[in-house]
Amino acid sequence: MPSATPSPADGGRPVTGTETEATALLGWLTDPEAPRLCLVTGAPGSGKTALLGWFAKNGPRAGRPRRRTARVLVPLAGQSALGATWTIADRLGVVARSPGDLVHALATSEARPAGRAVLLLTDLHAAAEPAALTDLIAELAGVGRVRLVVEARSGTPAPAALRTDRRVAVVDLDGEDGTPGHGAPERARPLPDLSDPVAVCTADPLLVTTAYVTGAAAAGLPGTLDGPEVPGRPGENAAEDHGGLRAAWMRAGQSLCREQAPAERALVLLSALGDGADPRLRPALAALAEGSPWRLRWARHRGDLTPPWPGPVTVLGAAGGPLEGTLLVGDRTGAVRLLHEADASPAGRLAHTVPGRVTALAPAPDGTVLLLDDRGRLHTVRGTTPRAPYLERSPSERVPNLRSR
């Protein structure tokens, strides 16, 4: 492994006693043949977390023309696999509802900065779900241009699990005699009332996520590790679901865990409530959301009954002219349905189905709707009034270079 000695030009020296390990860590980063995963291990108080903190803050020597690879520090202490997924996705600028979504998003975004990141994951041994997180880390290590540095305390199951059946670079801070250090005892943070909408919006969102995941798993509810579950009947498992608050939290997920004010978090949570939720939740969340610049008119979710959920949406637009007051909703099959703008109740559908997926739509004043499919072809659904000359085209035609612009 090549050597890269830290110096003041790199932005400062690491913590005393970890200079050799810092050199090894920088050497691992600059070695193209090194494993994608580096394990930093040692006893409590040996400087593991401080080393990763220094590594996150300090990059290559100033003035170098080469672009610095992003280093993203994510503490795992107390985190669930789902909470860590949402945190990593938010820090890297991708969207992921589940660990599998995160792996896929990073594997298909190599041309973006997210595809060149170095993830620095601390305190794996103190995670709420270390086994599930170990599996996620192993999957992420297989993504071509993502590197991971994982800190785990020696003497815990995490280091051995990470080293099973995979190549791993190891930086061990225990020293030759392996004498354990002394660290401050970790204090468990008090949980908020998980049925109180104001409490969960003002608490640490990752702590709330962990509590919802682990509590629901103990109660036997599905979907706590792989992502939000498909909601059951309204009122089903109401006690464990905290009146529908947990289902809304799991549905909104990553949008709730990013940095934001409690008022904005309340608005997101309000928009994620299903119609079977405890009716006392909406006014409480609406009052807290008054400080947000946005306002919620309505939201419909899978499992809603009044009015029924209109189905998945891939493209959405507001209609005008004869269709004023309705929304145009395209789905994965190419069908375009109409919904009343006031409450999302059904208002019929367009008399045309596009082969493939609709990627964009636009209404015209005469009621004509222009649809663009995933092959770049333009389709028109005629309105009820005479059409403008620029709309007089064949019902389906190829639009040159439309997808590349």
CSV table of C-alpha atoms in Angstrom, one decimal, residues 90-236:
chain,number,residue,atom,x,y,z
A,90,ASP,CA,-29.6,12.6,1.7
A,91,ARG,CA,-25.8,13.4,2.2
A,92,LEU,CA,-25.1,12.0,-1.3
A,93,GLY,CA,-27.9,13.7,-3.1
A,94,VAL,CA,-29.9,10.6,-4.1
A,95,VAL,CA,-33.4,9.3,-3.2
A,96,ALA,CA,-33.8,5.9,-1.5
A,97,ARG,CA,-36.8,4.5,0.3
A,98,SER,CA,-34.9,1.3,1.3
A,99,PRO,CA,-31.4,-0.1,1.6
A,100,GLY,CA,-31.8,-1.8,-1.8
A,101,ASP,CA,-32.9,1.5,-3.4
A,102,LEU,CA,-29.7,3.2,-2.0
A,103,VAL,CA,-27.4,0.6,-3.5
A,104,HIS,CA,-29.2,0.8,-6.9
A,105,ALA,CA,-29.1,4.7,-6.8
A,106,LEU,CA,-25.4,4.8,-6.1
A,107,ALA,CA,-24.6,2.0,-8.6
A,108,THR,CA,-26.3,4.0,-11.4
A,109,SER,CA,-24.9,7.4,-10.5
A,110,GLU,CA,-21.2,7.0,-11.1
A,111,ALA,CA,-21.0,10.0,-13.4
A,112,ARG,CA,-22.2,12.2,-10.5
A,113,PRO,CA,-20.3,13.3,-7.4
A,114,ALA,CA,-22.3,10.8,-5.4
A,115,GLY,CA,-20.6,8.0,-7.3
A,116,ARG,CA,-17.1,9.2,-6.2
A,117,ALA,CA,-17.8,9.6,-2.5
A,118,VAL,CA,-15.9,8.2,0.5
A,119,LEU,CA,-18.4,7.2,3.2
A,120,LEU,CA,-17.0,7.5,6.8
A,121,LEU,CA,-19.3,5.4,9.0
A,122,THR,CA,-18.6,5.6,12.7
A,123,ASP,CA,-19.6,3.5,15.7
A,124,LEU,CA,-21.0,0.5,13.8
A,125,HIS,CA,-20.8,-1.5,17.1
A,126,ALA,CA,-23.2,0.9,18.7
A,127,ALA,CA,-25.8,0.9,16.0
A,128,ALA,CA,-29.4,-0.2,16.8
A,129,GLU,CA,-29.2,-2.8,14.0
A,130,PRO,CA,-25.5,-3.7,13.5
A,131,ALA,CA,-26.2,-6.9,11.6
A,132,ALA,CA,-28.5,-5.2,9.1
A,133,LEU,CA,-26.1,-2.3,8.7
A,134,THR,CA,-23.2,-4.8,8.1
A,135,ASP,CA,-25.2,-6.2,5.2
A,136,LEU,CA,-25.9,-2.7,3.8
A,137,ILE,CA,-22.2,-1.8,4.1
A,138,ALA,CA,-21.2,-5.0,2.2
A,139,GLU,CA,-23.6,-4.1,-0.6
A,140,LEU,CA,-22.3,-0.6,-0.8
A,141,ALA,CA,-18.7,-1.8,-1.0
A,142,GLY,CA,-19.7,-3.6,-4.2
A,143,VAL,CA,-20.6,-0.3,-5.9
A,144,GLY,CA,-17.8,0.5,-8.3
A,145,ARG,CA,-16.7,4.0,-7.3
A,146,VAL,CA,-17.9,4.3,-3.7
A,147,ARG,CA,-15.4,3.7,-0.9
A,148,LEU,CA,-16.2,3.1,2.7
A,149,VAL,CA,-14.3,3.6,6.0
A,150,VAL,CA,-16.1,1.9,8.8
A,151,GLU,CA,-15.3,2.3,12.5
A,152,ALA,CA,-16.1,-0.6,14.8
A,153,ARG,CA,-14.8,-1.4,18.3
A,154,SER,CA,-12.6,-4.4,18.7
A,155,GLY,CA,-14.0,-7.2,20.7
A,156,THR,CA,-17.5,-6.7,19.3
A,157,PRO,CA,-19.1,-8.9,16.5
A,158,ALA,CA,-19.0,-6.0,14.0
A,159,PRO,CA,-15.3,-6.3,12.9
A,160,ALA,CA,-15.4,-10.0,12.4
A,161,ALA,CA,-18.7,-9.8,10.4
A,162,LEU,CA,-17.2,-7.2,8.1
A,163,ARG,CA,-14.2,-9.3,7.4
A,164,THR,CA,-16.2,-12.4,6.5
A,165,ASP,CA,-16.1,-13.4,2.8
A,166,ARG,CA,-14.7,-10.1,1.5
A,167,ARG,CA,-11.5,-8.2,1.0
A,168,VAL,CA,-11.1,-5.5,3.7
A,169,ALA,CA,-8.2,-3.2,4.5
A,170,VAL,CA,-7.7,-2.9,8.3
A,171,VAL,CA,-6.4,0.0,10.4
A,172,ASP,CA,-6.0,-1.3,14.0
A,173,LEU,CA,-5.5,1.3,16.7
A,174,ASP,CA,-5.1,-1.2,19.6
A,175,GLY,CA,-1.3,-1.2,19.5
A,176,GLU,CA,1.0,-4.2,19.9
A,177,ASP,CA,-0.1,-5.1,23.4
A,178,GLY,CA,-3.7,-4.7,22.6
A,179,THR,CA,-4.3,-2.9,25.9
A,180,PRO,CA,-7.8,-1.4,25.9
A,181,GLY,CA,-8.3,2.3,26.4
A,182,HIS,CA,-10.9,4.0,28.5
A,183,GLY,CA,-13.8,5.7,26.9
A,184,ALA,CA,-16.7,7.6,28.4
A,185,PRO,CA,-19.8,5.4,28.9
A,186,GLU,CA,-22.4,5.9,26.2
A,187,ARG,CA,-25.7,7.4,27.5
A,188,ALA,CA,-29.0,6.3,26.0
A,189,ARG,CA,-30.9,9.3,24.8
A,190,PRO,CA,-34.5,9.6,26.1
A,191,LEU,CA,-37.1,8.7,23.5
A,192,PRO,CA,-39.9,11.2,22.7
A,193,ASP,CA,-43.6,10.2,23.0
A,194,LEU,CA,-44.0,8.4,19.6
A,195,SER,CA,-47.7,9.1,19.6
A,196,ASP,CA,-47.2,12.9,20.0
A,197,PRO,CA,-46.9,14.6,16.6
A,198,VAL,CA,-45.2,17.7,18.1
A,199,ALA,CA,-42.7,15.6,20.1
A,200,VAL,CA,-41.6,13.6,17.0
A,201,CYS,CA,-41.3,16.7,14.8
A,202,THR,CA,-39.0,18.4,17.4
A,203,ALA,CA,-36.9,15.4,18.3
A,204,ASP,CA,-33.8,14.0,16.6
A,205,PRO,CA,-35.4,12.4,13.4
A,206,LEU,CA,-32.9,9.5,13.4
A,207,LEU,CA,-33.8,8.7,17.0
A,208,VAL,CA,-37.5,8.7,16.1
A,209,THR,CA,-36.8,6.5,13.0
A,210,THR,CA,-34.9,3.9,15.1
A,211,ALA,CA,-37.7,3.9,17.8
A,212,TYR,CA,-40.4,3.3,15.1
A,213,VAL,CA,-38.3,0.6,13.4
A,214,THR,CA,-37.3,-1.3,16.5
A,215,GLY,CA,-40.6,-0.9,18.3
A,216,ALA,CA,-42.6,-2.1,15.3
A,217,ALA,CA,-40.3,-5.0,14.8
A,218,ALA,CA,-40.8,-6.1,18.3
A,219,ALA,CA,-44.6,-5.8,17.8
A,220,GLY,CA,-44.4,-8.0,14.7
A,221,LEU,CA,-45.2,-5.3,12.1
A,222,PRO,CA,-43.8,-5.9,8.6
A,223,GLY,CA,-41.6,-3.7,6.6
A,224,THR,CA,-39.3,-2.3,9.3
A,225,LEU,CA,-35.9,-3.1,7.7
A,226,ASP,CA,-36.5,-3.2,3.9
A,227,GLY,CA,-38.4,0.1,3.8
A,228,PRO,CA,-41.9,1.3,4.4
A,229,GLU,CA,-44.5,-1.4,4.5
A,230,VAL,CA,-47.7,-1.5,2.5
A,231,PRO,CA,-50.3,-0.1,4.9
A,232,GLY,CA,-53.1,-2.3,6.1
A,233,ARG,CA,-56.7,-1.5,6.7
A,234,PRO,CA,-57.4,1.8,8.4
A,235,GLY,CA,-57.1,1.3,12.2
A,236,GLU,CA,-55.3,-2.0,11.9
